């Protein structure tokens, strides 16, 4: 979620935002019960891309984003499956 901050702010400022949001997710303090999420940690790839010029090799950054996408889709699938199970229990 907050990896986009690495586009907007310095790495130091973005890291402070990450720490704040990580703390908010911990024990679902500011989110609905069991609705917290995890970061995919693409910040190094994002920062790296910001330092590249047109035509530079970005294959490593793409690998990071593809891996993060796979992990997020797996997590999303699990969340959806759990939501459907709960909905089915309510409907019984």
C-alpha positions as a LaTeX table, in Angstrom:
\begin{tabular}{lrrr}
\hline
Residue & $x$ (\AA) & $y$ (\AA) & $z$ (\AA) \\
\hline
Unk1 & 0.00 & 0.00 & 0.00 \\
Unk2 & 2.54 & 2.61 & 1.04 \\
Unk3 & 5.20 & 1.69 & $-1.48$ \\
Unk4 & 3.89 & 4.48 & $-3.71$ \\
Unk5 & 5.22 & 6.90 & $-1.09$ \\
Unk6 & 8.67 & 6.13 & $-2.48$ \\
Unk7 & 7.57 & 8.00 & $-5.60$ \\
Unk8 & 6.40 & 10.99 & $-3.59$ \\
Unk9 & 8.86 & 11.37 & $-0.72$ \\
Unk10 & 12.48 & 10.77 & 0.17 \\
Unk11 & 13.32 & 7.19 & 1.21 \\
Unk12 & 13.70 & 8.41 & 4.81 \\
Unk13 & 10.26 & 10.06 & 4.90 \\
Unk14 & 8.63 & 7.08 & 3.17 \\
Unk15 & 10.21 & 4.69 & 5.69 \\
Unk16 & 8.66 & 6.71 & 8.52 \\
Unk17 & 5.25 & 6.40 & 6.87 \\
Unk18 & 5.80 & 2.64 & 6.48 \\
Unk19 & 6.66 & 2.32 & 10.17 \\
Unk20 & 3.50 & 4.18 & 11.13 \\
Unk21 & 1.26 & 2.04 & 8.93 \\
Unk22 & 2.98 & $-1.20$ & 10.01 \\
Unk23 & 2.24 & $-0.27$ & 13.62 \\
Unk24 & $-1.38$ & 0.46 & 12.72 \\
Unk25 & $-1.77$ & $-2.97$ & 11.13 \\
Unk26 & $-0.16$ & $-4.73$ & 14.10 \\
Unk27 & $-2.92$ & $-6.44$ & 16.05 \\
Unk28 & $-5.48$ & $-4.78$ & 13.75 \\
Unk29 & $-5.44$ & $-1.63$ & 15.89 \\
Unk30 & $-6.86$ & 0.64 & 13.24 \\
Unk31 & $-8.40$ & $-1.87$ & 10.85 \\
Unk32 & $-11.34$ & $-4.23$ & 11.06 \\
Unk33 & $-10.70$ & $-7.51$ & 12.83 \\
Unk34 & $-8.48$ & $-9.74$ & 10.72 \\
Unk35 & $-8.65$ & $-7.26$ & 7.85 \\
Unk36 & $-5.03$ & $-6.14$ & 8.02 \\
Unk37 & $-2.77$ & $-6.52$ & 5.03 \\
Unk38 & 0.93 & $-6.86$ & 4.49 \\
Unk39 & 3.32 & $-4.86$ & 2.38 \\
Unk40 & 4.84 & $-6.49$ & $-0.65$ \\
Unk41 & 8.08 & $-4.64$ & $-0.03$ \\
Unk42 & 8.73 & $-3.30$ & $-3.50$ \\
Unk43 & 10.30 & $-0.13$ & $-2.11$ \\
Unk44 & 13.86 & $-0.98$ & $-3.20$ \\
Unk45 & 12.67 & $-1.72$ & $-6.73$ \\
Unk46 & 10.67 & 1.51 & $-6.78$ \\
Unk47 & 13.61 & 3.54 & $-5.54$ \\
Unk48 & 15.87 & 1.84 & $-8.07$ \\
Unk49 & 13.49 & 2.70 & $-10.92$ \\
Unk50 & 13.48 & 6.34 & $-9.89$ \\
Unk51 & 17.25 & 6.42 & $-10.38$ \\
Unk52 & 17.19 & 4.84 & $-13.84$ \\
Unk53 & 17.32 & 6.55 & $-17.22$ \\
Unk54 & 15.27 & 5.67 & $-20.30$ \\
Unk55 & 16.70 & 2.53 & $-21.84$ \\
Unk56 & 18.31 & 1.22 & $-18.63$ \\
Unk57 & 17.83 & $-2.45$ & $-17.78$ \\
Unk58 & 14.83 & $-2.86$ & $-15.46$ \\
Unk59 & 14.54 & $-6.65$ & $-15.52$ \\
Unk60 & 15.43 & $-7.05$ & $-11.85$ \\
Unk61 & 12.81 & $-4.53$ & $-10.78$ \\
Unk62 & 10.21 & $-6.27$ & $-12.93$ \\
Unk63 & 11.04 & $-9.57$ & $-11.20$ \\
Unk64 & 10.45 & $-7.92$ & $-7.82$ \\
Unk65 & 7.07 & $-6.55$ & $-8.92$ \\
Unk66 & 6.01 & $-9.85$ & $-10.48$ \\
Unk67 & 6.92 & $-11.74$ & $-7.32$ \\
Unk68 & 5.05 & $-9.20$ & $-5.19$ \\
Unk69 & 2.02 & $-9.47$ & $-7.45$ \\
Unk70 & 1.97 & $-13.25$ & $-7.12$ \\
Unk71 & 2.15 & $-13.02$ & $-3.31$ \\
Unk72 & $-0.59$ & $-10.40$ & $-3.20$ \\
Unk73 & $-2.87$ & $-12.44$ & $-5.46$ \\
Unk74 & $-2.35$ & $-15.51$ & $-3.26$ \\
Unk75 & $-3.19$ & $-13.46$ & $-0.17$ \\
Unk76 & $-6.19$ & $-11.87$ & $-1.88$ \\
Unk77 & $-7.50$ & $-15.31$ & $-2.89$ \\
Unk78 & $-7.21$ & $-16.53$ & 0.69 \\
Unk79 & $-9.03$ & $-13.45$ & 2.02 \\
Unk80 & $-11.82$ & $-13.88$ & $-0.53$ \\
Unk81 & $-12.21$ & $-17.58$ & 0.23 \\
Unk82 & $-12.50$ & $-16.79$ & 3.94 \\
Unk83 & $-15.07$ & $-14.07$ & 3.25 \\
Unk84 & $-17.17$ & $-16.47$ & 1.18 \\
Unk85 & $-17.03$ & $-19.09$ & 3.96 \\
Unk86 & $-18.29$ & $-16.53$ & 6.48 \\
Unk87 & $-21.03$ & $-15.34$ & 4.12 \\
Unk88 & $-22.16$ & $-18.93$ & 3.59 \\
Unk89 & $-22.37$ & $-19.47$ & 7.36 \\
Unk90 & $-24.50$ & $-16.34$ & 7.73 \\
Unk91 & $-26.84$ & $-17.52$ & 4.99 \\
Unk92 & $-27.49$ & $-20.89$ & 6.66 \\
\hline
\end{tabular}
